[in-house]
């Protein structure tokens, strides 16, 4: 009888522990997908424009020394918020592919801004420049996979890069239209 009681008690404990474990498991939530227009200075000497995937918003220049932003852009130069460019944990992988087909972020292999001249995203690697029209077009099939400044994950593609109307020889603002998916729960799932 004692043996049966112990066996019954052990079985009940296993059921309770198994049930608790399933409740504690984190089920990845769908990533939030958005589009945004990021207004960027055309000048290579004016301030960068800082962007947060988490807030789907431009971050004030006063917060450029914080982990509130994930990437920054000026003209065609990208920064990621880590190492030489900021205090965050951001990194990026740029790969060829289709945005919708990138469903999971890797956890390793990210590039960083190691110095002010050795940036994670090489200028010219993601666009084609037209000398005749002085315009550039984002290359189709370039997907940026980010580990964000606060260790979440996002994927992004640049849909358009257009100059705002201007007079004179050069534009002052480029409007980048981006599409991105941001995973707020910390998992690597990058789909809706």
Short mmCIF file of C-alpha atoms in Angstrom, two decimals:
data_model
loop_
_atom_site.label_atom_id
_atom_site.label_comp_id
_atom_site.label_asym_id
_atom_site.label_seq_id
_atom_site.Cartn_x
_atom_site.Cartn_y
_atom_site.Cartn_z
CA UNK A 1 0.00 0.00 0.00
CA UNK A 2 2.85 2.34 0.88
CA UNK A 3 4.46 1.65 -2.50
CA UNK A 4 1.21 2.47 -4.36
CA UNK A 5 0.83 5.74 -2.40
CA UNK A 6 4.38 6.80 -3.26
CA UNK A 7 3.84 5.90 -6.92
CA UNK A 8 0.58 7.85 -7.00
CA UNK A 9 2.21 10.86 -5.31
CA UNK A 10 5.17 10.77 -7.74
CA UNK A 11 2.80 10.57 -10.73
CA UNK A 12 0.77 13.53 -9.46
CA UNK A 13 3.96 15.56 -8.96
CA UNK A 14 5.10 14.79 -12.53
CA UNK A 15 1.74 15.90 -13.92
CA UNK A 16 1.87 19.16 -11.96
CA UNK A 17 5.49 19.86 -12.97
CA UNK A 18 4.82 19.06 -16.62
CA UNK A 19 1.75 21.31 -16.64
CA UNK A 20 3.74 24.15 -15.04
CA UNK A 21 6.56 23.80 -17.53
CA UNK A 22 4.17 24.17 -20.47
CA UNK A 23 2.73 27.34 -18.95
CA UNK A 24 6.23 28.81 -18.53
CA UNK A 25 7.29 28.15 -22.14
CA UNK A 26 7.47 31.31 -24.22
CA UNK A 27 5.50 31.02 -27.42
CA UNK A 28 6.93 33.46 -29.99
CA UNK A 29 4.48 36.18 -30.90
CA UNK A 30 4.03 37.46 -34.44
CA UNK A 31 6.44 40.20 -35.46
CA UNK A 32 4.99 43.66 -36.01
CA UNK A 33 5.31 44.74 -39.63
CA UNK A 34 5.38 48.41 -40.63
CA UNK A 35 6.47 50.82 -43.31
CA UNK A 36 8.01 54.19 -42.54
CA UNK A 37 9.47 57.16 -44.35
CA UNK A 38 12.76 58.24 -42.85
CA UNK A 39 13.86 61.77 -43.79
CA UNK A 40 17.65 61.85 -44.09
CA UNK A 41 20.09 64.70 -44.65
CA UNK A 42 21.65 64.65 -48.11
CA UNK A 43 24.76 66.39 -46.79
CA UNK A 44 27.69 64.25 -45.59
CA UNK A 45 28.39 66.76 -42.79
CA UNK A 46 24.92 67.38 -41.33
CA UNK A 47 23.61 65.23 -38.45
CA UNK A 48 22.51 61.63 -38.88
CA UNK A 49 18.85 60.61 -38.65
CA UNK A 50 18.40 58.00 -35.90
CA UNK A 51 15.64 55.36 -36.10
CA UNK A 52 14.06 53.00 -33.57
CA UNK A 53 12.35 49.80 -34.76
CA UNK A 54 10.68 49.40 -31.36
CA UNK A 55 8.96 52.79 -31.58
CA UNK A 56 8.74 52.98 -35.39
CA UNK A 57 10.04 56.53 -35.02
CA UNK A 58 12.89 58.95 -35.50
CA UNK A 59 14.96 59.40 -32.35
CA UNK A 60 16.11 62.89 -31.36
CA UNK A 61 19.76 63.74 -31.99
CA UNK A 62 20.06 64.49 -28.27
CA UNK A 63 19.56 60.73 -27.69
CA UNK A 64 22.29 59.69 -30.14
CA UNK A 65 24.51 58.58 -27.22
CA UNK A 66 21.78 56.28 -25.86
CA UNK A 67 20.45 52.83 -26.74
CA UNK A 68 17.15 54.37 -27.91
CA UNK A 69 18.02 53.97 -31.61
CA UNK A 70 18.93 50.98 -33.77
CA UNK A 71 20.35 52.44 -36.97
CA UNK A 72 21.22 55.90 -38.26
CA UNK A 73 21.43 57.23 -41.79
CA UNK A 74 23.01 60.26 -43.45
CA UNK A 75 23.09 60.55 -47.25
CA UNK A 76 23.80 56.86 -48.02
CA UNK A 77 25.87 56.02 -44.92
CA UNK A 78 24.44 53.71 -42.25
CA UNK A 79 25.49 53.40 -38.62
CA UNK A 80 24.39 50.64 -36.23
CA UNK A 81 24.09 51.36 -32.51
CA UNK A 82 27.05 49.49 -31.01
CA UNK A 83 30.81 49.49 -30.72
CA UNK A 84 32.26 52.57 -32.52
CA UNK A 85 28.85 54.14 -33.24
CA UNK A 86 26.87 53.84 -30.03
CA UNK A 87 26.35 52.22 -26.62
CA UNK A 88 23.72 49.70 -27.77
CA UNK A 89 24.03 46.05 -28.77
CA UNK A 90 22.95 46.46 -32.41
CA UNK A 91 24.42 44.45 -35.25
CA UNK A 92 23.36 43.77 -38.82
CA UNK A 93 23.54 41.10 -41.48
CA UNK A 94 22.82 42.18 -45.04
CA UNK A 95 21.86 39.31 -47.29
CA UNK A 96 20.35 38.65 -50.69
CA UNK A 97 16.84 37.32 -50.54
CA UNK A 98 13.17 38.09 -50.40
CA UNK A 99 11.89 40.00 -47.37
CA UNK A 100 8.90 37.69 -46.84
CA UNK A 101 11.11 34.59 -47.01
CA UNK A 102 13.28 35.71 -44.06
CA UNK A 103 11.29 34.15 -41.22
CA UNK A 104 13.90 33.70 -38.48
CA UNK A 105 16.82 35.88 -37.43
CA UNK A 106 20.15 34.23 -36.81
CA UNK A 107 21.70 34.68 -33.38
CA UNK A 108 25.30 35.01 -34.63
CA UNK A 109 27.17 36.46 -37.60
CA UNK A 110 26.23 40.11 -37.12
CA UNK A 111 28.51 42.90 -38.35
CA UNK A 112 29.32 46.00 -36.28
CA UNK A 113 30.75 49.45 -36.82
CA UNK A 114 34.29 48.69 -35.67
CA UNK A 115 35.61 52.21 -36.43
CA UNK A 116 34.20 55.37 -37.98
CA UNK A 117 35.51 54.18 -41.37
CA UNK A 118 34.85 50.43 -41.01
CA UNK A 119 31.07 50.34 -40.87
CA UNK A 120 28.88 47.25 -40.74
CA UNK A 121 26.93 48.33 -43.84
CA UNK A 122 29.32 49.32 -46.61
CA UNK A 123 28.30 52.40 -48.56
CA UNK A 124 27.29 51.41 -52.08
CA UNK A 125 26.59 47.77 -51.18
CA UNK A 126 22.83 48.23 -51.07
CA UNK A 127 22.11 50.64 -53.96
CA UNK A 128 22.94 51.39 -57.60
CA UNK A 129 23.98 54.94 -58.52
CA UNK A 130 23.01 56.54 -61.85
CA UNK A 131 25.68 59.07 -62.90
CA UNK A 132 23.46 60.60 -65.60
CA UNK A 133 20.54 61.42 -63.29
CA UNK A 134 22.55 61.67 -60.03
CA UNK A 135 20.08 59.36 -58.36
CA UNK A 136 20.41 56.06 -56.60
CA UNK A 137 18.05 53.13 -56.41
CA UNK A 138 17.99 50.51 -53.63
CA UNK A 139 19.02 47.11 -55.00
CA UNK A 140 16.15 44.65 -55.14
CA UNK A 141 16.53 41.60 -52.95
CA UNK A 142 18.67 43.17 -50.21
CA UNK A 143 17.38 42.29 -46.74
CA UNK A 144 18.90 43.78 -43.59
CA UNK A 145 18.57 41.59 -40.49
CA UNK A 146 19.18 43.53 -37.28
CA UNK A 147 19.84 42.63 -33.71
CA UNK A 148 18.56 45.84 -32.18
CA UNK A 149 20.25 48.08 -29.64
CA UNK A 150 18.25 46.35 -26.86
CA UNK A 151 18.82 42.77 -28.11
CA UNK A 152 15.58 42.22 -30.01
CA UNK A 153 15.40 41.32 -33.73
CA UNK A 154 14.14 43.04 -36.87
CA UNK A 155 14.37 42.70 -40.62
CA UNK A 156 14.22 45.59 -43.07
CA UNK A 157 14.22 46.36 -46.75
CA UNK A 158 14.55 49.73 -48.44
CA UNK A 159 11.70 50.21 -50.87
CA UNK A 160 12.54 53.68 -52.21
CA UNK A 161 14.98 56.53 -51.82
CA UNK A 162 13.69 59.79 -53.30
CA UNK A 163 14.91 63.36 -53.09
CA UNK A 164 12.50 65.92 -51.70
CA UNK A 165 11.80 68.68 -54.24
CA UNK A 166 14.70 71.13 -54.31
CA UNK A 167 16.08 74.16 -56.08
CA UNK A 168 19.74 74.64 -56.85
CA UNK A 169 22.40 72.04 -57.54
CA UNK A 170 21.78 69.48 -54.81
CA UNK A 171 18.87 68.21 -52.75
CA UNK A 172 18.86 68.65 -48.99
CA UNK A 173 16.64 65.70 -47.93
CA UNK A 174 16.29 62.10 -49.07
CA UNK A 175 13.10 60.27 -48.13
CA UNK A 176 13.83 56.61 -47.49
CA UNK A 177 10.77 54.40 -47.54
CA UNK A 178 11.47 51.27 -45.51
CA UNK A 179 9.52 48.16 -44.72
CA UNK A 180 10.39 46.29 -41.55
CA UNK A 181 9.24 43.61 -39.16
CA UNK A 182 10.13 43.98 -35.48
CA UNK A 183 10.01 41.17 -32.93
CA UNK A 184 9.31 42.69 -29.50
CA UNK A 185 9.26 39.46 -27.49
CA UNK A 186 12.98 38.78 -27.89
CA UNK A 187 12.51 35.64 -29.98
CA UNK A 188 14.04 35.32 -33.45
CA UNK A 189 10.68 34.89 -35.23
CA UNK A 190 10.36 37.58 -37.95
CA UNK A 191 6.97 36.82 -39.45
CA UNK A 192 3.42 37.93 -38.78
#
